């Protein structure tokens, strides 16, 4: 495959020409180019967010140098800086993306024999078009969701495709790792998950990078289709360096009696704006959203979650635990929307913020929009507080110094959520990352 000069000679910024050349480079079918171009038009038609927009009132992206970013940078090998898997870690498959392309993919024989598909999205477009076409940039991921959802849809490169056939239960987790090593690079991985009726699977996606010489952008997109009685346990871990801006969109469509267990871990990046939508369309569907966020220095985290109930007798709950220190800021805008058809809904959301420094700020905003009159419950709760000095005094009276006592309190604050991560090796890695943000003993 011959690379086009447009994408290999240092072109910066985004344009329709880039969209067309990217599709040509990947030798994509005409239907996919049409979807990319429609997304590009949506991107152009959507104004760049400003502080005057309700969604963005506390998140300023004017400092992102969009016109200076490379839209595509291929890599051909597993990055040497990628942390090695922990000893004894076992998974059913692992996809590795380095900059704009997948460079390694594996799937164990047991899953493959049951008809599971897991690999790079680009490869699956070529090999299993009949499965990919009905879903890629489909109903779960409309470009109208936002400017950066549209940008991902127009310029995506890399990402994963996961398909689990009817009734299949994948017992071991699957992993998809994205490593950004290029400075001034815009990365657009796109993941599609299709879980057929009665099937179950766990997917862990993690994003990382070394320190970079200049700002880069990670703009991921995830679209999930859970068919009746399907179940997905999804974990996303963001540990980018503080040279990286993160603008992500994750949307899940849930069919009758399906279940989503979602866990977001946000530790890295300079500025993160993440949309997570659980669209409970099917009757009896359920979504359980958990989050762990820890910001320090000048980091900024803005998580926007949507629990939208269209089906009857649906259940959703959300619990995010957020710790911030130094001059960091956290924003959490969580919406529960119950449509008229969402009778019997049981929904709740809770956001707890732990403030570790006087200069840190937290803004939990949890509106409810209820159109149905016959619901079971719709509740919201938020808390902002500092470490309890009585707790610290008690721990110090037992022989710990103050940094040790603070570490124990913060670890305890997060522990109930961290314990839900499927791989113990990943749990330990994240605990170490959290501890690194706290004062040394």
Short mmCIF file of C-alpha atoms in Angstrom, two decimals:
data_model
loop_
_atom_site.label_atom_id
_atom_site.label_comp_id
_atom_site.label_asym_id
_atom_site.label_seq_id
_atom_site.Cartn_x
_atom_site.Cartn_y
_atom_site.Cartn_z
CA UNK A 1 0.00 0.00 0.00
CA UNK A 2 1.54 3.31 -1.10
CA UNK A 3 1.18 6.15 1.33
CA UNK A 4 -0.05 9.45 -0.07
CA UNK A 5 2.23 12.49 0.15
CA UNK A 6 -0.56 14.49 1.77
CA UNK A 7 -0.46 12.40 4.95
CA UNK A 8 3.26 11.72 5.08
CA UNK A 9 4.88 15.09 4.40
CA UNK A 10 4.08 16.88 7.62
CA UNK A 11 0.63 18.22 6.72
CA UNK A 12 -0.99 19.78 9.78
CA UNK A 13 -4.60 20.60 10.57
CA UNK A 14 -7.85 19.02 9.42
CA UNK A 15 -9.68 19.29 6.08
CA UNK A 16 -11.95 17.38 3.71
CA UNK A 17 -8.88 16.58 1.64
CA UNK A 18 -7.34 14.84 4.66
CA UNK A 19 -10.55 12.83 5.13
CA UNK A 20 -10.49 11.67 1.50
CA UNK A 21 -6.77 10.85 1.49
CA UNK A 22 -7.07 8.91 4.75
CA UNK A 23 -9.89 6.80 3.33
CA UNK A 24 -7.89 6.23 0.12
CA UNK A 25 -4.79 5.26 2.08
CA UNK A 26 -6.78 2.62 3.91
CA UNK A 27 -8.47 1.41 0.69
CA UNK A 28 -11.88 1.76 2.29
CA UNK A 29 -15.20 0.95 0.56
CA UNK A 30 -17.25 3.81 -0.82
CA UNK A 31 -19.93 3.54 1.90
CA UNK A 32 -17.37 4.27 4.60
CA UNK A 33 -15.96 7.29 2.77
CA UNK A 34 -19.51 8.61 2.50
CA UNK A 35 -19.97 8.25 6.26
CA UNK A 36 -16.66 10.00 6.92
CA UNK A 37 -17.61 12.91 4.64
CA UNK A 38 -21.05 13.25 6.25
CA UNK A 39 -19.32 13.43 9.65
CA UNK A 40 -16.90 16.04 8.30
CA UNK A 41 -19.80 18.21 7.15
CA UNK A 42 -21.34 17.86 10.61
CA UNK A 43 -18.02 18.92 12.14
CA UNK A 44 -17.90 22.02 9.95
CA UNK A 45 -21.53 22.88 10.72
CA UNK A 46 -21.02 22.65 14.49
CA UNK A 47 -19.47 25.77 16.06
CA UNK A 48 -16.28 25.40 18.06
CA UNK A 49 -17.30 25.26 21.75
CA UNK A 50 -16.68 28.34 23.86
CA UNK A 51 -17.22 29.30 27.49
CA UNK A 52 -20.61 30.71 26.46
CA UNK A 53 -21.92 27.19 25.70
CA UNK A 54 -23.70 25.47 28.60
CA UNK A 55 -21.73 22.23 28.15
CA UNK A 56 -18.41 24.09 28.16
CA UNK A 57 -18.90 26.91 30.66
CA UNK A 58 -16.10 25.67 32.91
CA UNK A 59 -13.85 24.04 30.31
CA UNK A 60 -11.75 26.25 28.06
CA UNK A 61 -10.25 24.53 24.99
CA UNK A 62 -9.05 27.71 23.29
CA UNK A 63 -5.46 26.68 24.07
CA UNK A 64 -5.57 23.50 21.94
CA UNK A 65 -3.45 24.17 18.81
CA UNK A 66 -5.75 22.34 16.35
CA UNK A 67 -4.14 23.87 13.24
CA UNK A 68 -0.67 22.71 14.34
CA UNK A 69 -1.54 19.04 14.87
CA UNK A 70 -0.65 16.16 12.55
CA UNK A 71 -3.88 14.32 11.64
CA UNK A 72 -2.16 10.99 10.99
CA UNK A 73 1.13 9.37 11.96
CA UNK A 74 1.60 5.64 11.30
CA UNK A 75 3.75 3.33 13.41
CA UNK A 76 4.82 -0.22 12.62
CA UNK A 77 6.04 -1.70 15.90
CA UNK A 78 5.08 -2.09 19.52
CA UNK A 79 6.44 0.96 21.39
CA UNK A 80 9.45 0.20 23.55
CA UNK A 81 8.14 2.53 26.28
CA UNK A 82 4.87 0.62 26.66
CA UNK A 83 4.70 -0.88 30.17
CA UNK A 84 5.10 -4.66 30.03
CA UNK A 85 2.14 -6.81 31.13
CA UNK A 86 2.31 -7.84 34.76
CA UNK A 87 3.65 -11.29 35.51
CA UNK A 88 0.84 -13.82 35.54
CA UNK A 89 -1.66 -11.55 33.79
CA UNK A 90 -4.07 -13.59 31.68
CA UNK A 91 -6.48 -12.21 29.10
CA UNK A 92 -8.40 -13.52 26.13
CA UNK A 93 -6.77 -11.14 23.67
CA UNK A 94 -4.81 -7.91 23.38
CA UNK A 95 -4.80 -5.24 20.68
CA UNK A 96 -2.02 -2.63 20.72
CA UNK A 97 -2.21 0.65 18.82
CA UNK A 98 0.89 2.82 18.40
CA UNK A 99 0.06 6.36 17.30
CA UNK A 100 -2.43 6.13 14.40
CA UNK A 101 -2.31 2.40 13.60
CA UNK A 102 -2.77 -0.97 15.29
CA UNK A 103 0.56 -2.81 15.43
CA UNK A 104 -0.32 -6.03 17.26
CA UNK A 105 -3.43 -8.14 17.83
CA UNK A 106 -4.11 -11.47 19.52
CA UNK A 107 -7.13 -13.59 20.45
CA UNK A 108 -7.02 -16.93 22.24
CA UNK A 109 -8.13 -20.09 20.44
CA UNK A 110 -11.09 -20.77 22.75
CA UNK A 111 -12.72 -17.40 21.98
CA UNK A 112 -11.96 -17.67 18.26
CA UNK A 113 -13.52 -21.12 18.05
CA UNK A 114 -16.73 -19.75 19.56
CA UNK A 115 -16.95 -17.13 16.82
CA UNK A 116 -15.63 -14.12 18.75
CA UNK A 117 -14.00 -11.45 16.59
CA UNK A 118 -11.48 -9.04 18.09
CA UNK A 119 -8.95 -7.05 16.11
CA UNK A 120 -8.17 -3.75 14.48
CA UNK A 121 -11.17 -1.91 13.08
CA UNK A 122 -9.37 -1.38 9.78
CA UNK A 123 -8.74 -5.11 9.37
CA UNK A 124 -12.35 -5.98 10.21
CA UNK A 125 -13.67 -3.48 7.66
CA UNK A 126 -11.73 -5.42 5.02
CA UNK A 127 -12.43 -8.95 6.25
CA UNK A 128 -15.91 -8.84 7.86
CA UNK A 129 -17.68 -5.99 6.17
CA UNK A 130 -21.09 -7.66 6.58
CA UNK A 131 -20.74 -7.36 10.39
CA UNK A 132 -19.02 -3.99 10.54
CA UNK A 133 -21.15 -2.00 8.09
CA UNK A 134 -24.45 -2.09 10.06
CA UNK A 135 -22.71 -0.67 13.14
CA UNK A 136 -19.67 1.49 12.31
CA UNK A 137 -20.66 5.17 12.66
CA UNK A 138 -24.20 3.93 13.11
CA UNK A 139 -27.15 4.72 15.34
CA UNK A 140 -25.09 4.69 18.55
CA UNK A 141 -22.56 7.24 17.27
CA UNK A 142 -24.27 10.04 15.33
CA UNK A 143 -21.95 12.91 14.34
CA UNK A 144 -24.64 15.23 15.70
CA UNK A 145 -23.62 14.18 19.25
CA UNK A 146 -20.97 16.90 19.28
CA UNK A 147 -18.20 18.57 17.35
CA UNK A 148 -15.52 16.15 18.51
CA UNK A 149 -17.65 13.06 18.01
CA UNK A 150 -18.00 14.27 14.42
CA UNK A 151 -14.24 14.88 14.17
CA UNK A 152 -13.51 11.35 15.39
CA UNK A 153 -16.01 9.91 12.90
CA UNK A 154 -14.40 11.82 10.02
CA UNK A 155 -10.75 11.15 10.83
CA UNK A 156 -10.68 7.92 12.84
CA UNK A 157 -7.65 5.70 12.43
CA UNK A 158 -6.93 2.65 14.56
CA UNK A 159 -9.25 1.38 17.24
CA UNK A 160 -10.83 -2.03 17.74
CA UNK A 161 -13.80 -4.09 16.58
CA UNK A 162 -15.25 -6.59 19.06
CA UNK A 163 -18.05 -8.98 18.14
CA UNK A 164 -19.45 -11.64 20.50
CA UNK A 165 -21.96 -14.10 18.98
CA UNK A 166 -25.27 -15.06 20.52
CA UNK A 167 -25.00 -16.90 23.85
CA UNK A 168 -21.18 -16.82 24.05
CA UNK A 169 -19.60 -15.93 27.38
CA UNK A 170 -15.96 -14.80 27.18
CA UNK A 171 -14.60 -15.61 30.63
CA UNK A 172 -11.30 -13.69 30.41
CA UNK A 173 -11.03 -9.94 29.76
CA UNK A 174 -9.99 -8.52 26.38
CA UNK A 175 -7.61 -5.53 26.31
CA UNK A 176 -7.07 -2.72 23.84
CA UNK A 177 -4.08 -0.47 24.51
CA UNK A 178 -3.40 2.82 22.71
CA UNK A 179 0.02 4.44 23.07
CA UNK A 180 0.62 7.96 21.79
CA UNK A 181 4.30 8.76 21.31
CA UNK A 182 4.25 11.51 18.69
CA UNK A 183 4.45 15.19 19.63
CA UNK A 184 1.93 17.54 17.97
CA UNK A 185 -0.15 14.53 16.91
CA UNK A 186 -3.94 14.21 16.83
CA UNK A 187 -5.02 10.65 17.51
CA UNK A 188 -8.52 9.38 16.62
CA UNK A 189 -9.00 5.74 17.70
CA UNK A 190 -12.51 4.36 17.20
CA UNK A 191 -13.88 1.24 18.89
CA UNK A 192 -17.03 -0.67 17.95
CA UNK A 193 -18.49 -3.32 20.29
CA UNK A 194 -21.35 -5.63 19.26
CA UNK A 195 -22.65 -8.13 21.83
CA UNK A 196 -25.40 -10.41 20.56
CA UNK A 197 -28.34 -11.74 22.63
CA UNK A 198 -27.33 -13.55 25.81
CA UNK A 199 -23.59 -13.01 25.28
CA UNK A 200 -21.16 -11.62 27.88
CA UNK A 201 -17.72 -10.04 27.60
CA UNK A 202 -15.28 -7.74 29.42
CA UNK A 203 -13.23 -5.13 27.56
CA UNK A 204 -10.48 -2.99 29.11
CA UNK A 205 -9.26 -0.02 27.05
CA UNK A 206 -6.24 1.89 28.30
CA UNK A 207 -4.58 5.01 26.91
CA UNK A 208 -1.08 6.19 27.75
CA UNK A 209 1.88 8.23 26.54
CA UNK A 210 5.35 9.36 27.61
CA UNK A 211 6.16 13.01 28.23
CA UNK A 212 6.07 14.86 24.92
CA UNK A 213 7.87 17.89 23.49
CA UNK A 214 4.69 19.69 22.45
CA UNK A 215 0.92 19.36 22.99
CA UNK A 216 -0.96 16.48 21.37
CA UNK A 217 -4.64 15.51 21.16
CA UNK A 218 -6.39 12.24 21.93
CA UNK A 219 -9.93 12.21 20.49
CA UNK A 220 -11.34 8.68 20.98
CA UNK A 221 -14.78 7.40 20.00
CA UNK A 222 -16.56 4.30 21.28
CA UNK A 223 -19.91 2.94 20.08
CA UNK A 224 -21.48 -0.08 21.77
CA UNK A 225 -24.48 -2.18 20.72
CA UNK A 226 -25.90 -4.47 23.42
CA UNK A 227 -28.60 -6.72 22.03
CA UNK A 228 -31.30 -8.29 24.25
CA UNK A 229 -29.95 -9.92 27.43
CA UNK A 230 -26.35 -9.09 26.44
CA UNK A 231 -23.87 -7.96 29.07
CA UNK A 232 -20.72 -5.85 28.76
CA UNK A 233 -18.24 -4.97 31.48
CA UNK A 234 -16.25 -2.05 30.06
CA UNK A 235 -13.28 -0.32 31.71
CA UNK A 236 -11.48 2.71 30.26
CA UNK A 237 -8.22 3.93 31.81
CA UNK A 238 -6.73 7.27 30.78
CA UNK A 239 -3.14 7.88 31.89
CA UNK A 240 -1.87 10.27 29.22
CA UNK A 241 0.98 12.65 30.00
CA UNK A 242 0.17 16.22 30.91
CA UNK A 243 1.13 17.31 27.37
CA UNK A 244 -2.05 15.71 25.98
CA UNK A 245 -5.57 17.09 25.61
CA UNK A 246 -8.36 14.46 25.70
CA UNK A 247 -11.75 14.98 24.02
CA UNK A 248 -13.68 11.70 24.04
CA UNK A 249 -17.15 10.32 23.33
CA UNK A 250 -18.55 6.95 24.46
CA UNK A 251 -22.12 5.89 23.62
CA UNK A 252 -23.89 2.62 24.44
CA UNK A 253 -27.27 1.47 23.09
CA UNK A 254 -28.91 -1.07 25.39
CA UNK A 255 -31.54 -3.53 24.19
CA UNK A 256 -34.17 -5.35 26.25
CA UNK A 257 -32.81 -6.78 29.52
CA UNK A 258 -29.21 -5.95 28.57
CA UNK A 259 -26.68 -4.67 31.10
CA UNK A 260 -23.72 -2.29 30.95
CA UNK A 261 -21.15 -2.14 33.75
CA UNK A 262 -18.94 0.86 32.98
CA UNK A 263 -15.88 2.10 34.86
CA UNK A 264 -13.86 5.18 33.91
CA UNK A 265 -10.46 5.93 35.43
CA UNK A 266 -9.07 9.41 34.75
CA UNK A 267 -5.56 10.15 36.00
CA UNK A 268 -3.66 11.77 33.12
CA UNK A 269 -3.85 14.48 30.51
CA UNK A 270 -3.68 18.25 30.69
CA UNK A 271 -7.39 18.72 30.00
CA UNK A 272 -10.02 16.00 29.68
CA UNK A 273 -13.55 16.42 28.35
CA UNK A 274 -15.33 13.05 28.23
CA UNK A 275 -18.93 12.38 27.17
CA UNK A 276 -20.40 9.05 28.33
CA UNK A 277 -23.95 8.23 27.22
CA UNK A 278 -25.95 5.20 28.35
CA UNK A 279 -29.01 4.98 26.08
CA UNK A 280 -31.41 2.58 27.80
CA UNK A 281 -33.73 1.94 24.87
CA UNK A 282 -34.83 -1.59 25.72
CA UNK A 283 -37.33 -2.58 28.40
CA UNK A 284 -35.64 -3.88 31.56
CA UNK A 285 -32.17 -2.69 30.54
CA UNK A 286 -29.67 -1.52 33.16
CA UNK A 287 -26.54 0.63 33.23
CA UNK A 288 -24.12 0.98 36.14
CA UNK A 289 -21.59 3.79 35.74
CA UNK A 290 -18.57 4.13 38.03
CA UNK A 291 -15.70 6.58 37.95
CA UNK A 292 -12.33 7.22 39.62
CA UNK A 293 -10.72 10.60 38.91
CA UNK A 294 -7.62 12.09 40.54
CA UNK A 295 -6.27 15.44 39.38
CA UNK A 296 -3.19 17.30 40.54
CA UNK A 297 -1.04 20.18 39.34
CA UNK A 298 -3.04 22.19 36.76
CA UNK A 299 -5.04 19.24 35.44
CA UNK A 300 -8.65 19.78 34.37
CA UNK A 301 -11.23 16.97 34.21
CA UNK A 302 -14.73 17.44 32.82
CA UNK A 303 -16.93 14.33 32.70
CA UNK A 304 -20.41 14.61 31.19
CA UNK A 305 -22.64 11.59 31.70
CA UNK A 306 -26.10 10.86 30.33
CA UNK A 307 -28.48 8.18 31.60
CA UNK A 308 -31.31 8.28 29.09
CA UNK A 309 -34.32 6.03 29.75
CA UNK A 310 -36.54 5.33 26.76
CA UNK A 311 -37.47 1.73 27.61
CA UNK A 312 -39.78 0.75 30.44
CA UNK A 313 -38.61 -0.58 33.82
CA UNK A 314 -34.98 0.37 33.24
CA UNK A 315 -32.41 0.81 35.99
CA UNK A 316 -29.36 3.06 36.01
CA UNK A 317 -27.04 4.26 38.73
CA UNK A 318 -23.88 6.33 38.77
CA UNK A 319 -21.13 6.74 41.36
CA UNK A 320 -18.07 8.88 40.59
CA UNK A 321 -15.36 9.46 43.19
CA UNK A 322 -13.09 12.41 42.47
CA UNK A 323 -10.01 13.63 44.36
CA UNK A 324 -8.25 16.86 43.41
CA UNK A 325 -5.24 18.70 44.77
CA UNK A 326 -2.94 21.65 43.99
CA UNK A 327 -4.70 23.85 41.35
CA UNK A 328 -6.62 21.06 39.64
CA UNK A 329 -10.29 21.38 38.72
CA UNK A 330 -13.03 18.80 38.28
CA UNK A 331 -16.39 19.28 36.56
CA UNK A 332 -19.03 16.57 36.51
CA UNK A 333 -22.25 17.27 34.63
CA UNK A 334 -24.53 14.25 35.01
CA UNK A 335 -27.95 14.18 33.40
CA UNK A 336 -30.73 11.65 34.00
CA UNK A 337 -33.34 11.95 31.25
CA UNK A 338 -36.51 9.88 31.50
CA UNK A 339 -38.63 9.99 28.35
CA UNK A 340 -42.41 9.51 28.38
CA UNK A 341 -41.94 5.87 27.38
CA UNK A 342 -39.59 5.27 30.35
CA UNK A 343 -42.28 4.24 32.84
CA UNK A 344 -41.05 2.29 35.86
CA UNK A 345 -37.59 3.85 35.69
CA UNK A 346 -35.27 3.51 38.70
CA UNK A 347 -32.33 5.92 38.34
CA UNK A 348 -29.81 7.55 40.64
CA UNK A 349 -26.52 9.41 40.50
CA UNK A 350 -23.95 10.29 43.15
CA UNK A 351 -20.74 12.29 42.78
CA UNK A 352 -18.33 12.57 45.72
CA UNK A 353 -15.43 15.03 45.64
CA UNK A 354 -12.44 14.96 47.99
CA UNK A 355 -10.51 18.26 48.11
CA UNK A 356 -6.86 17.85 49.13
CA UNK A 357 -5.61 21.45 48.63
CA UNK A 358 -7.01 24.93 49.12
CA UNK A 359 -6.51 25.82 45.42
CA UNK A 360 -8.40 22.83 44.02
CA UNK A 361 -12.00 23.19 42.79
CA UNK A 362 -14.89 20.81 42.13
CA UNK A 363 -18.16 21.49 40.30
CA UNK A 364 -20.73 18.65 40.43
CA UNK A 365 -23.90 19.47 38.45
CA UNK A 366 -26.60 16.78 38.41
CA UNK A 367 -29.86 17.80 36.68
CA UNK A 368 -32.89 15.54 36.25
CA UNK A 369 -35.28 15.72 33.30
CA UNK A 370 -38.35 13.55 33.84
CA UNK A 371 -41.12 13.33 31.25
CA UNK A 372 -42.80 10.16 32.62
CA UNK A 373 -45.10 10.34 35.65
CA UNK A 374 -45.01 6.68 36.72
CA UNK A 375 -41.40 6.08 37.70
CA UNK A 376 -40.01 4.22 40.69
CA UNK A 377 -37.15 6.56 41.61
CA UNK A 378 -35.03 9.34 40.18
CA UNK A 379 -32.45 10.80 42.57
CA UNK A 380 -29.21 12.74 42.65
CA UNK A 381 -26.65 13.60 45.30
CA UNK A 382 -23.31 15.39 45.37
CA UNK A 383 -20.77 15.99 48.13
CA UNK A 384 -17.65 18.14 48.33
CA UNK A 385 -15.36 17.92 51.34
CA UNK A 386 -11.84 17.82 52.67
CA UNK A 387 -10.07 14.99 54.46
CA UNK A 388 -11.45 14.59 57.95
CA UNK A 389 -8.81 15.84 60.38
CA UNK A 390 -10.16 13.43 62.99
CA UNK A 391 -9.38 10.52 60.68
CA UNK A 392 -5.83 11.82 60.18
CA UNK A 393 -5.37 12.33 63.92
CA UNK A 394 -6.55 8.79 64.63
CA UNK A 395 -4.16 7.29 62.04
CA UNK A 396 -1.25 9.41 63.25
CA UNK A 397 -1.94 8.34 66.82
CA UNK A 398 -1.38 4.77 65.58
CA UNK A 399 2.15 5.57 64.41
CA UNK A 400 1.68 6.88 60.86
CA UNK A 401 3.10 10.21 59.75
CA UNK A 402 0.77 12.69 57.99
CA UNK A 403 1.65 11.73 54.36
CA UNK A 404 1.12 8.07 55.22
CA UNK A 405 -2.20 8.87 56.87
CA UNK A 406 -3.37 10.95 53.87
CA UNK A 407 -2.39 8.15 51.52
CA UNK A 408 -4.40 5.64 53.53
CA UNK A 409 -7.48 7.89 53.51
CA UNK A 410 -7.27 8.54 49.75
CA UNK A 411 -6.74 4.84 49.02
CA UNK A 412 -9.77 4.03 51.15
CA UNK A 413 -11.82 6.70 49.35
CA UNK A 414 -11.22 5.00 46.00
CA UNK A 415 -10.97 1.37 47.06
CA UNK A 416 -14.61 0.33 46.68
CA UNK A 417 -14.56 1.36 43.03
CA UNK A 418 -11.02 0.22 42.23
CA UNK A 419 -11.84 -3.29 43.40
CA UNK A 420 -14.28 -3.63 40.49
CA UNK A 421 -11.47 -3.56 37.88
CA UNK A 422 -11.34 -7.09 36.40
CA UNK A 423 -7.54 -7.62 36.35
CA UNK A 424 -5.71 -7.46 39.68
CA UNK A 425 -2.52 -6.43 37.88
CA UNK A 426 -4.32 -3.37 36.48
CA UNK A 427 -5.65 -2.56 39.94
CA UNK A 428 -2.13 -2.56 41.35
CA UNK A 429 -0.82 -0.41 38.51
CA UNK A 430 -3.52 2.19 39.10
CA UNK A 431 -3.03 2.20 42.87
CA UNK A 432 0.64 2.97 42.24
CA UNK A 433 -0.33 5.80 39.87
CA UNK A 434 -2.66 7.29 42.48
CA UNK A 435 -0.01 7.00 45.18
CA UNK A 436 2.46 8.83 42.91
CA UNK A 437 0.22 11.91 43.07
CA UNK A 438 0.45 12.01 46.86
CA UNK A 439 3.36 13.33 49.01
CA UNK A 440 6.16 10.87 49.65
CA UNK A 441 6.31 9.30 53.09
#
